[in-house]
PDB file of C-alpha atoms in Angstrom:
ATOM      1  CA  MET A 108     113.016  72.554 111.882  1.00  0.00           C
ATOM      2  CA  ASP A 109     114.584  69.837 109.734  1.00  0.00           C
ATOM      3  CA  GLY A 110     117.541  68.530 111.736  1.00  0.00           C
ATOM      4  CA  THR A 111     118.967  66.756 108.686  1.00  0.00           C
ATOM      5  CA  LEU A 112     119.890  70.020 106.956  1.00  0.00           C
ATOM      6  CA  PRO A 113     122.018  72.880 108.307  1.00  0.00           C
ATOM      7  CA  SER A 114     120.032  75.952 109.277  1.00  0.00           C
ATOM      8  CA  PRO A 115     120.435  79.008 107.027  1.00  0.00           C
ATOM      9  CA  TRP A 116     120.797  81.046 110.242  1.00  0.00           C
ATOM     10  CA  HIS A 117     123.430  81.037 112.955  1.00  0.00           C
ATOM     11  CA  ASP A 118     122.819  81.201 116.716  1.00  0.00           C
ATOM     12  CA  GLY A 119     122.715  85.000 116.889  1.00  0.00           C
ATOM     13  CA  GLU A 120     120.185  85.335 114.081  1.00  0.00           C
ATOM     14  CA  ARG A 121     118.013  82.588 115.563  1.00  0.00           C
ATOM     15  CA  ALA A 122     118.119  84.203 119.014  1.00  0.00           C
ATOM     16  CA  LEU A 123     116.659  87.426 117.636  1.00  0.00           C
ATOM     17  CA  GLN A 124     114.100  85.577 115.522  1.00  0.00           C
ATOM     18  CA  ARG A 125     113.095  83.685 118.677  1.00  0.00           C
ATOM     19  CA  SER A 126     112.753  86.972 120.582  1.00  0.00           C
ATOM     20  CA  VAL A 127     109.992  88.077 118.187  1.00  0.00           C
ATOM     21  CA  GLY A 128     108.303  84.661 118.064  1.00  0.00           C
ATOM     22  CA  LEU A 129     109.359  83.873 114.479  1.00  0.00           C
ATOM     23  CA  GLU A 130     112.131  81.301 114.758  1.00  0.00           C
ATOM     24  CA  GLN A 131     110.253  78.453 113.084  1.00  0.00           C
ATOM     25  CA  ARG A 132     108.718  80.709 110.450  1.00  0.00           C
ATOM     26  CA  MET A 133     112.090  82.227 109.550  1.00  0.00           C
ATOM     27  CA  GLU A 134     113.663  78.777 109.343  1.00  0.00           C
ATOM     28  CA  GLU A 135     111.125  77.943 106.636  1.00  0.00           C
ATOM     29  CA  VAL A 136     111.622  81.287 104.871  1.00  0.00           C
ATOM     30  CA  GLY A 137     115.405  81.036 105.014  1.00  0.00           C
ATOM     31  CA  ARG A 138     115.474  77.616 103.394  1.00  0.00           C
ATOM     32  CA  LYS A 139     113.544  79.085 100.453  1.00  0.00           C
ATOM     33  CA  VAL A 140     115.326  82.388  99.909  1.00  0.00           C
ATOM     34  CA  VAL A 141     118.937  81.976 101.088  1.00  0.00           C
ATOM     35  CA  ARG A 142     120.742  80.119  98.318  1.00  0.00           C
ATOM     36  CA  PRO A 143     124.340  78.903  97.750  1.00  0.00           C
ATOM     37  CA  TYR A 144     124.175  80.365  94.233  1.00  0.00           C
ATOM     38  CA  MET A 145     122.938  83.494  92.469  1.00  0.00           C
ATOM     39  CA  PRO A 146     119.759  83.265  90.394  1.00  0.00           C
ATOM     40  CA  ASP A 147     120.062  84.704  86.895  1.00  0.00           C
ATOM     41  CA  GLN A 148     118.113  87.809  87.908  1.00  0.00           C
ATOM     42  CA  HIS A 149     120.757  88.625  90.537  1.00  0.00           C
ATOM     43  CA  ARG A 150     123.612  87.892  88.140  1.00  0.00           C
ATOM     44  CA  ASP A 151     122.162  90.332  85.610  1.00  0.00           C
ATOM     45  CA  PHE A 152     121.554  92.885  88.370  1.00  0.00           C
ATOM     46  CA  PHE A 153     125.162  92.923  89.587  1.00  0.00           C
ATOM     47  CA  ALA A 154     126.448  93.339  86.025  1.00  0.00           C
ATOM     48  CA  GLN A 155     124.617  96.664  85.595  1.00  0.00           C
ATOM     49  CA  LEU A 156     125.855  98.334  88.803  1.00  0.00           C
ATOM     50  CA  PRO A 157     128.349 101.245  88.907  1.00  0.00           C
ATOM     51  CA  PHE A 158     129.386 100.462  92.501  1.00  0.00           C
ATOM     52  CA  ALA A 159     129.171  97.837  95.217  1.00  0.00           C
ATOM     53  CA  VAL A 160     129.349  97.911  99.002  1.00  0.00           C
ATOM     54  CA  ILE A 161     131.859  95.448 100.470  1.00  0.00           C
ATOM     55  CA  GLY A 162     132.423  94.266 104.022  1.00  0.00           C
ATOM     56  CA  SER A 163     135.763  92.793 105.073  1.00  0.00           C
ATOM     57  CA  VAL A 164     137.750  91.915 108.199  1.00  0.00           C
ATOM     58  CA  ASP A 165     141.401  92.877 108.669  1.00  0.00           C
ATOM     59  CA  ASP A 166     144.164  90.935 110.405  1.00  0.00           C
ATOM     60  CA  ALA A 167     143.316  92.560 113.755  1.00  0.00           C
ATOM     61  CA  GLY A 168     139.739  91.296 113.505  1.00  0.00           C
ATOM     62  CA  ASP A 169     138.317  94.753 112.819  1.00  0.00           C
ATOM     63  CA  ALA A 170     135.397  94.991 110.394  1.00  0.00           C
ATOM     64  CA  TRP A 171     135.354  97.587 107.614  1.00  0.00           C
ATOM     65  CA  ALA A 172     132.702  98.658 105.128  1.00  0.00           C
ATOM     66  CA  THR A 173     133.652 100.330 101.871  1.00  0.00           C
ATOM     67  CA  LEU A 174     132.246 101.305  98.486  1.00  0.00           C
ATOM     68  CA  ARG A 175     134.012 100.353  95.269  1.00  0.00           C
ATOM     69  CA  ALA A 176     133.075 101.858  91.907  1.00  0.00           C
ATOM     70  CA  GLY A 177     133.646 100.866  88.304  1.00  0.00           C
ATOM     71  CA  ALA A 178     132.051 101.058  84.886  1.00  0.00           C
ATOM     72  CA  PRO A 179     128.932  98.854  84.753  1.00  0.00           C
ATOM     73  CA  GLY A 180     130.210  95.376  84.067  1.00  0.00           C
ATOM     74  CA  PHE A 181     133.036  95.566  86.608  1.00  0.00           C
ATOM     75  CA  LEU A 182     130.934  93.038  88.528  1.00  0.00           C
ATOM     76  CA  TYR A 183     129.927  90.011  86.522  1.00  0.00           C
ATOM     77  CA  SER A 184     129.040  86.406  87.109  1.00  0.00           C
ATOM     78  CA  PRO A 185     130.598  83.817  84.791  1.00  0.00           C
ATOM     79  CA  GLU A 186     128.492  81.137  86.478  1.00  0.00           C
ATOM     80  CA  PRO A 187     125.913  81.095  89.301  1.00  0.00           C
ATOM     81  CA  ARG A 188     128.342  80.317  92.128  1.00  0.00           C
ATOM     82  CA  VAL A 189     130.939  82.956  91.207  1.00  0.00           C
ATOM     83  CA  LEU A 190     130.899  86.761  91.141  1.00  0.00           C
ATOM     84  CA  ARG A 191     133.950  88.432  89.626  1.00  0.00           C
ATOM     85  CA  VAL A 192     134.962  91.861  90.932  1.00  0.00           C
ATOM     86  CA  ALA A 193     137.245  93.413  88.307  1.00  0.00           C
ATOM     87  CA  LEU A 194     139.122  95.856  90.522  1.00  0.00           C
ATOM     88  CA  ASP A 195     142.558  96.235  91.997  1.00  0.00           C
ATOM     89  CA  THR A 196     142.920  96.927  95.717  1.00  0.00           C
ATOM     90  CA  GLU A 197     142.882 100.650  96.454  1.00  0.00           C
ATOM     91  CA  GLY A 198     145.980 101.746  98.344  1.00  0.00           C
ATOM     92  CA  ASP A 199     144.439 103.797 101.157  1.00  0.00           C
ATOM     93  CA  ASP A 200     141.137 101.994 101.676  1.00  0.00           C
ATOM     94  CA  PRO A 201     141.255 100.541 105.202  1.00  0.00           C
ATOM     95  CA  ALA A 202     139.080  97.660 104.005  1.00  0.00           C
ATOM     96  CA  LYS A 203     141.853  96.520 101.656  1.00  0.00           C
ATOM     97  CA  ALA A 204     143.585  94.400 104.328  1.00  0.00           C
ATOM     98  CA  GLY A 205     140.566  92.113 104.398  1.00  0.00           C
ATOM     99  CA  LEU A 206     140.415  91.758 100.610  1.00  0.00           C
ATOM    100  CA  ARG A 207     142.870  88.914 100.225  1.00  0.00           C
ATOM    101  CA  ASP A 208     142.941  85.415  98.867  1.00  0.00           C
ATOM    102  CA  GLY A 209     140.767  83.079 100.944  1.00  0.00           C
ATOM    103  CA  ALA A 210     139.172  85.828 103.038  1.00  0.00           C
ATOM    104  CA  ALA A 211     135.462  85.848 103.845  1.00  0.00           C
ATOM    105  CA  VAL A 212     133.639  88.967 102.624  1.00  0.00           C
ATOM    106  CA  GLY A 213     130.134  90.310 102.218  1.00  0.00           C
ATOM    107  CA  LEU A 214     128.948  92.236  99.168  1.00  0.00           C
ATOM    108  CA  LEU A 215     125.820  94.326  98.706  1.00  0.00           C
ATOM    109  CA  GLY A 216     124.569  95.411  95.307  1.00  0.00           C
ATOM    110  CA  ILE A 217     122.160  98.316  95.547  1.00  0.00           C
ATOM    111  CA  GLU A 218     120.530 100.604  92.981  1.00  0.00           C
ATOM    112  CA  LEU A 219     119.526 103.763  94.757  1.00  0.00           C
ATOM    113  CA  HIS A 220     117.482 104.991  91.795  1.00  0.00           C
ATOM    114  CA  THR A 221     115.303 101.831  91.735  1.00  0.00           C
ATOM    115  CA  ARG A 222     115.668 100.844  95.422  1.00  0.00           C
ATOM    116  CA  ARG A 223     116.636  97.294  94.410  1.00  0.00           C
ATOM    117  CA  ARG A 224     119.239  95.464  96.468  1.00  0.00           C
ATOM    118  CA  ASN A 225     120.727  91.981  96.565  1.00  0.00           C
ATOM    119  CA  ARG A 226     123.401  90.493  98.780  1.00  0.00           C
ATOM    120  CA  VAL A 227     126.042  87.838  98.280  1.00  0.00           C
ATOM    121  CA  ASN A 228     128.471  86.521 100.896  1.00  0.00           C
ATOM    122  CA  GLY A 229     131.354  84.125 100.430  1.00  0.00           C
ATOM    123  CA  SER A 230     135.132  83.870 100.115  1.00  0.00           C
ATOM    124  CA  LEU A 231     137.606  85.563  97.780  1.00  0.00           C
ATOM    125  CA  ARG A 232     140.040  84.160  95.280  1.00  0.00           C
ATOM    126  CA  ALA A 233     142.642  86.503  93.864  1.00  0.00           C
ATOM    127  CA  VAL A 234     142.701  86.495  90.057  1.00  0.00           C
ATOM    128  CA  ALA A 235     144.259  88.722  87.415  1.00  0.00           C
ATOM    129  CA  GLY A 236     142.622  92.153  87.563  1.00  0.00           C
ATOM    130  CA  GLY A 237     140.698  91.611  90.779  1.00  0.00           C
ATOM    131  CA  TYR A 238     138.922  88.872  92.678  1.00  0.00           C
ATOM    132  CA  GLU A 239     136.404  86.115  92.291  1.00  0.00           C
ATOM    133  CA  LEU A 240     133.870  85.680  95.063  1.00  0.00           C
ATOM    134  CA  ASP A 241     132.857  82.064  95.646  1.00  0.00           C
ATOM    135  CA  VAL A 242     129.230  82.282  96.720  1.00  0.00           C
ATOM    136  CA  ALA A 243     128.190  80.852 100.078  1.00  0.00           C
ATOM    137  CA  GLU A 244     124.932  82.814 100.511  1.00  0.00           C
ATOM    138  CA  SER A 245     122.849  84.795  98.044  1.00  0.00           C
ATOM    139  CA  PHE A 246     119.563  86.527  98.806  1.00  0.00           C
ATOM    140  CA  GLY A 247     117.517  89.607  98.041  1.00  0.00           C
ATOM    141  CA  ASN A 248     116.218  92.377 100.286  1.00  0.00           C
ATOM    142  CA  CYS A 249     113.166  94.601 100.182  1.00  0.00           C
ATOM    143  CA  PRO A 250     113.340  98.296  99.207  1.00  0.00           C
ATOM    144  CA  GLN A 251     112.416  99.665 102.653  1.00  0.00           C
ATOM    145  CA  TYR A 252     114.216 102.747 103.976  1.00  0.00           C
ATOM    146  CA  ILE A 253     116.205 103.381 100.777  1.00  0.00           C
ATOM    147  CA  THR A 254     116.372 107.056  99.754  1.00  0.00           C
ATOM    148  CA  VAL A 255     115.900 107.375  95.987  1.00  0.00           C
ATOM    149  CA  ARG A 256     118.939 108.950  94.346  1.00  0.00           C
ATOM    150  CA  ASP A 257     120.082 109.295  90.740  1.00  0.00           C
ATOM    151  CA  TRP A 258     123.781 108.808  89.983  1.00  0.00           C
ATOM    152  CA  SER A 259     126.245 110.232  87.501  1.00  0.00           C
ATOM    153  CA  ALA A 260     129.930 109.659  86.840  1.00  0.00           C
ATOM    154  CA  ALA A 261     132.491 112.186  88.094  1.00  0.00           C
ATOM    155  CA  PRO A 262     136.254 112.637  87.713  1.00  0.00           C
ATOM    156  CA  ALA A 263     138.343 110.378  89.942  1.00  0.00           C
ATOM    157  CA  GLU A 264     140.131 112.885  92.205  1.00  0.00           C
ATOM    158  CA  PRO A 265     140.719 111.138  95.545  1.00  0.00           C
ATOM    159  CA  ALA A 266     142.511 113.030  98.297  1.00  0.00           C
ATOM    160  CA  PRO A 267     144.911 111.234 100.659  1.00  0.00           C
ATOM    161  CA  ALA A 268     143.122 109.307 103.393  1.00  0.00           C
ATOM    162  CA  GLN A 269     143.047 110.932 106.824  1.00  0.00           C
ATOM    163  CA  ALA A 270     143.213 108.759 109.960  1.00  0.00           C
ATOM    164  CA  LEU A 271     141.462 110.647 112.764  1.00  0.00           C
ATOM    165  CA  ALA A 272     141.647 110.321 116.544  1.00  0.00           C
ATOM    166  CA  ALA A 273     138.018 111.385 117.057  1.00  0.00           C
ATOM    167  CA  LEU A 274     134.954 112.606 115.218  1.00  0.00           C
ATOM    168  CA  GLY A 275     135.231 116.289 114.387  1.00  0.00           C
ATOM    169  CA  ALA A 276     132.642 118.800 113.210  1.00  0.00           C
ATOM    170  CA  ARG A 277     132.875 117.645 109.571  1.00  0.00           C
ATOM    171  CA  GLU A 278     132.305 114.002 110.472  1.00  0.00           C
ATOM    172  CA  ARG A 279     129.526 114.749 112.961  1.00  0.00           C
ATOM    173  CA  ASP A 280     127.746 116.868 110.368  1.00  0.00           C
ATOM    174  CA  LEU A 281     127.855 114.065 107.795  1.00  0.00           C
ATOM    175  CA  ILE A 282     126.536 111.508 110.271  1.00  0.00           C
ATOM    176  CA  GLY A 283     123.950 113.871 111.729  1.00  0.00           C
ATOM    177  CA  THR A 284     122.398 114.635 108.332  1.00  0.00           C
ATOM    178  CA  ALA A 285     122.728 111.151 106.806  1.00  0.00           C
ATOM    179  CA  ALA A 286     119.709 109.202 105.593  1.00  0.00           C
ATOM    180  CA  THR A 287     121.891 106.191 104.694  1.00  0.00           C
ATOM    181  CA  LEU A 288     124.689 104.148 106.200  1.00  0.00           C
ATOM    182  CA  PHE A 289     126.229 100.790 105.384  1.00  0.00           C
ATOM    183  CA  VAL A 290     127.398  98.393 108.079  1.00  0.00           C
ATOM    184  CA  ALA A 291     129.741  95.398 107.919  1.00  0.00           C
ATOM    185  CA  SER A 292     129.643  92.709 110.598  1.00  0.00           C
ATOM    186  CA  TYR A 293     130.743  89.124 111.000  1.00  0.00           C
ATOM    187  CA  ALA A 294     130.491  85.994 113.112  1.00  0.00           C
ATOM    188  CA  ASP A 295     132.773  82.997 113.429  1.00  0.00           C
ATOM    189  CA  THR A 296     130.605  79.878 113.425  1.00  0.00           C
ATOM    190  CA  ALA A 297     131.186  76.138 113.261  1.00  0.00           C
ATOM    191  CA  ALA A 298     130.728  76.419 109.498  1.00  0.00           C
ATOM    192  CA  GLY A 299     133.378  79.153 109.238  1.00  0.00           C
ATOM    193  CA  ARG A 300     133.453  82.947 109.177  1.00  0.00           C
ATOM    194  CA  ARG A 301     130.376  84.696 107.810  1.00  0.00           C
ATOM    195  CA  VAL A 302     130.807  88.341 106.814  1.00  0.00           C
ATOM    196  CA  ASP A 303     127.834  90.492 105.904  1.00  0.00           C
ATOM    197  CA  VAL A 304     127.332  94.070 104.776  1.00  0.00           C
ATOM    198  CA  SER A 305     123.941  95.752 104.798  1.00  0.00           C
ATOM    199  CA  HIS A 306     122.112  99.028 104.253  1.00  0.00           C
ATOM    200  CA  ARG A 307     120.500 101.057 107.006  1.00  0.00           C
ATOM    201  CA  GLY A 308     118.309 104.044 106.246  1.00  0.00           C
ATOM    202  CA  GLY A 309     115.824 106.480 107.706  1.00  0.00           C
ATOM    203  CA  ALA A 310     114.949 110.145 107.798  1.00  0.00           C
ATOM    204  CA  PRO A 311     117.978 112.469 107.739  1.00  0.00           C
ATOM    205  CA  GLY A 312     119.438 112.441 111.234  1.00  0.00           C
ATOM    206  CA  PHE A 313     118.172 108.965 112.108  1.00  0.00           C
ATOM    207  CA  VAL A 314     121.629 108.161 113.546  1.00  0.00           C
ATOM    208  CA  GLN A 315     122.367 110.058 116.746  1.00  0.00           C
ATOM    209  CA  VAL A 316     125.917 111.041 117.732  1.00  0.00           C
ATOM    210  CA  GLY A 317     126.673 111.414 121.432  1.00  0.00           C
ATOM    211  CA  PRO A 318     129.181 113.837 122.975  1.00  0.00           C
ATOM    212  CA  ASP A 319     131.653 110.955 123.393  1.00  0.00           C
ATOM    213  CA  GLY A 320     131.337 109.933 119.728  1.00  0.00           C
ATOM    214  CA  THR A 321     129.067 106.958 120.359  1.00  0.00           C
ATOM    215  CA  LEU A 322     126.485 106.417 117.597  1.00  0.00           C
ATOM    216  CA  THR A 323     122.959 105.246 118.383  1.00  0.00           C
ATOM    217  CA  VAL A 324     121.202 103.553 115.474  1.00  0.00           C
ATOM    218  CA  PRO A 325     117.510 102.581 115.423  1.00  0.00           C
ATOM    219  CA  ASP A 326     116.528  99.132 114.192  1.00  0.00           C
ATOM    220  CA  TYR A 327     113.265  99.498 112.287  1.00  0.00           C
ATOM    221  CA  PRO A 328     110.911  96.632 111.343  1.00  0.00           C
ATOM    222  CA  GLY A 329     112.379  94.660 108.443  1.00  0.00           C
ATOM    223  CA  ASN A 330     112.668  91.203 106.933  1.00  0.00           C
ATOM    224  CA  ARG A 331     113.487  89.502 110.261  1.00  0.00           C
ATOM    225  CA  PHE A 332     116.674  87.965 108.895  1.00  0.00           C
ATOM    226  CA  PHE A 333     118.651  89.814 111.594  1.00  0.00           C
ATOM    227  CA  ASN A 334     121.937  89.253 109.738  1.00  0.00           C
ATOM    228  CA  THR A 335     123.626  92.350 111.150  1.00  0.00           C
ATOM    229  CA  LEU A 336     122.220  92.267 114.667  1.00  0.00           C
ATOM    230  CA  GLY A 337     122.669  88.510 114.869  1.00  0.00           C
ATOM    231  CA  ASN A 338     126.341  88.955 114.042  1.00  0.00           C
ATOM    232  CA  LEU A 339     126.641  91.705 116.638  1.00  0.00           C
ATOM    233  CA  LEU A 340     125.149  89.464 119.324  1.00  0.00           C
ATOM    234  CA  LEU A 341     127.898  86.897 118.704  1.00  0.00           C
ATOM    235  CA  ASN A 342     130.706  89.325 117.907  1.00  0.00           C
ATOM    236  CA  GLY A 343     130.410  93.024 118.643  1.00  0.00           C
ATOM    237  CA  ARG A 344     132.862  94.277 116.020  1.00  0.00           C
ATOM    238  CA  ALA A 345     131.392  96.343 113.213  1.00  0.00           C
ATOM    239  CA  GLY A 346     132.437  98.648 110.399  1.00  0.00           C
ATOM    240  CA  LEU A 347     130.346 101.589 109.203  1.00  0.00           C
ATOM    241  CA  VAL A 348     130.644 103.793 106.142  1.00  0.00           C
ATOM    242  CA  PHE A 349     128.819 107.069 105.556  1.00  0.00           C
ATOM    243  CA  VAL A 350     128.765 108.613 102.076  1.00  0.00           C
ATOM    244  CA  ASP A 351     128.678 112.253 101.098  1.00  0.00           C
ATOM    245  CA  PHE A 352     126.621 111.602  97.986  1.00  0.00           C
ATOM    246  CA  ALA A 353     127.154 115.130  96.602  1.00  0.00           C
ATOM    247  CA  ARG A 354     130.967 115.039  96.888  1.00  0.00           C
ATOM    248  CA  GLY A 355     131.964 111.383  96.775  1.00  0.00           C
ATOM    249  CA  ASP A 356     133.582 111.468 100.233  1.00  0.00           C
ATOM    250  CA  LEU A 357     133.618 108.411 102.506  1.00  0.00           C
ATOM    251  CA  LEU A 358     133.726 108.312 106.305  1.00  0.00           C
ATOM    252  CA  GLN A 359     134.804 104.816 107.395  1.00  0.00           C
ATOM    253  CA  LEU A 360     134.569 103.743 111.021  1.00  0.00           C
ATOM    254  CA  SER A 361     135.589 100.499 112.711  1.00  0.00           C
ATOM    255  CA  GLY A 362     134.743  99.731 116.305  1.00  0.00           C
ATOM    256  CA  ASP A 363     132.484  97.965 118.750  1.00  0.00           C
ATOM    257  CA  ALA A 364     128.709  97.613 118.741  1.00  0.00           C
ATOM    258  CA  GLN A 365     126.131  96.576 121.313  1.00  0.00           C
ATOM    259  CA  VAL A 366     122.546  95.522 120.619  1.00  0.00           C
ATOM    260  CA  ILE A 367     119.983  97.068 122.995  1.00  0.00           C
ATOM    261  CA  LEU A 368     116.959  94.766 122.945  1.00  0.00           C
ATOM    262  CA  ASP A 369     114.908  96.372 125.722  1.00  0.00           C
ATOM    263  CA  ASP A 370     115.042 100.002 124.644  1.00  0.00           C
ATOM    264  CA  ALA A 371     113.319 101.342 121.537  1.00  0.00           C
ATOM    265  CA  ALA A 372     113.471 104.993 122.565  1.00  0.00           C
ATOM    266  CA  LEU A 373     113.769 106.297 118.991  1.00  0.00           C
ATOM    267  CA  PRO A 374     110.485 106.787 117.086  1.00  0.00           C
ATOM    268  CA  GLY A 375     109.480 103.767 114.996  1.00  0.00           C
ATOM    269  CA  ALA A 376     112.345 101.586 116.235  1.00  0.00           C
ATOM    270  CA  GLU A 377     111.869  98.097 117.660  1.00  0.00           C
ATOM    271  CA  ARG A 378     115.325  98.059 119.238  1.00  0.00           C
ATOM    272  CA  LEU A 379     118.599  99.974 119.066  1.00  0.00           C
ATOM    273  CA  TRP A 380     122.280  99.361 118.642  1.00  0.00           C
ATOM    274  CA  ARG A 381     125.126 101.522 119.791  1.00  0.00           C
ATOM    275  CA  PHE A 382     128.467 101.807 118.076  1.00  0.00           C
ATOM    276  CA  THR A 383     131.707 103.183 119.508  1.00  0.00           C
ATOM    277  CA  PRO A 384     134.364 103.885 116.853  1.00  0.00           C
ATOM    278  CA  ARG A 385     137.968 102.931 117.618  1.00  0.00           C
ATOM    279  CA  ARG A 386     139.379 103.708 114.171  1.00  0.00           C
ATOM    280  CA  ILE A 387     138.212 106.570 111.954  1.00  0.00           C
ATOM    281  CA  VAL A 388     139.236 107.247 108.342  1.00  0.00           C
ATOM    282  CA  TRP A 389     138.068 110.123 106.108  1.00  0.00           C
ATOM    283  CA  ARG A 390     138.612 109.657 102.365  1.00  0.00           C
ATOM    284  CA  GLY A 391     137.771 112.797 100.432  1.00  0.00           C
ATOM    285  CA  GLY A 392     136.658 112.285  96.832  1.00  0.00           C
ATOM    286  CA  ALA A 393     137.089 108.525  97.157  1.00  0.00           C
ATOM    287  CA  LEU A 394     134.240 107.768  94.750  1.00  0.00           C
ATOM    288  CA  PRO A 395     134.084 108.799  91.068  1.00  0.00           C
ATOM    289  CA  LEU A 396     130.297 109.002  91.395  1.00  0.00           C
ATOM    290  CA  ARG A 397     127.829 111.638  92.526  1.00  0.00           C
ATOM    291  CA  TRP A 398     124.155 111.354  93.462  1.00  0.00           C
ATOM    292  CA  VAL A 399     121.208 113.738  93.700  1.00  0.00           C
ATOM    293  CA  ASN A 400     117.988 113.066  95.551  1.00  0.00           C
ATOM    294  CA  ARG A 401     115.037 112.561  93.273  1.00  0.00           C
TER     295      ARG A 401
END
């Protein structure tokens, strides 16, 4: 490890990399692939997307994950260290409180029909018509565990958001049949707040819902960055969003997560994490997009 340069990983990420015997190797990998700017390939990629996944943190310190849609081009990069998000804040999106000038956010660009995904984390600046994201970290991810889906535009017909006291049958059914979720997490480090949002996928039903509403999520072998789980080791707050891809509904959850390192009881998992929601929001028809499995 080169002590003259800051590590691309924080203490939580390094702890998990150390637990699998890859700390030094991942230090070398991270210095190559985690950049403070977006390569041109990523800049072009974001500009063709019809939606993005965003992670934010509200004033209470709760993490939220959300999806925002727009005509391709609503994300664009005027230069490698800036990504412009040409959207106004949606009124009933619980993630909106964390989308403010100077706030740290994470953004995931993902094409479900090609299984490509790239991530960019940084801080927001409010500008006319939306935000500019000043890039702190930019990196790509592999296509593992992404269900292939083709998208089409749909009328924007959002219903009023519903704040729920507990998961009901509708919410449990969506979670219990999901092959995809997105999770926002964050850690406060000496270098400042780092917010991340990432994709998790598996066979339909890979997330288990307990009688008390606790979710158990398997952690399958991946790129060993451990961005999400590293954040959860340092700070257990997380935000999850499940998507009804056929209807455009969003189920947004914010709560507390715990990493279980010594229990991989679910098939194929190396470890688990458990999530207990404290705040639950259902947003029917929130997305003007629909997807079908290929």
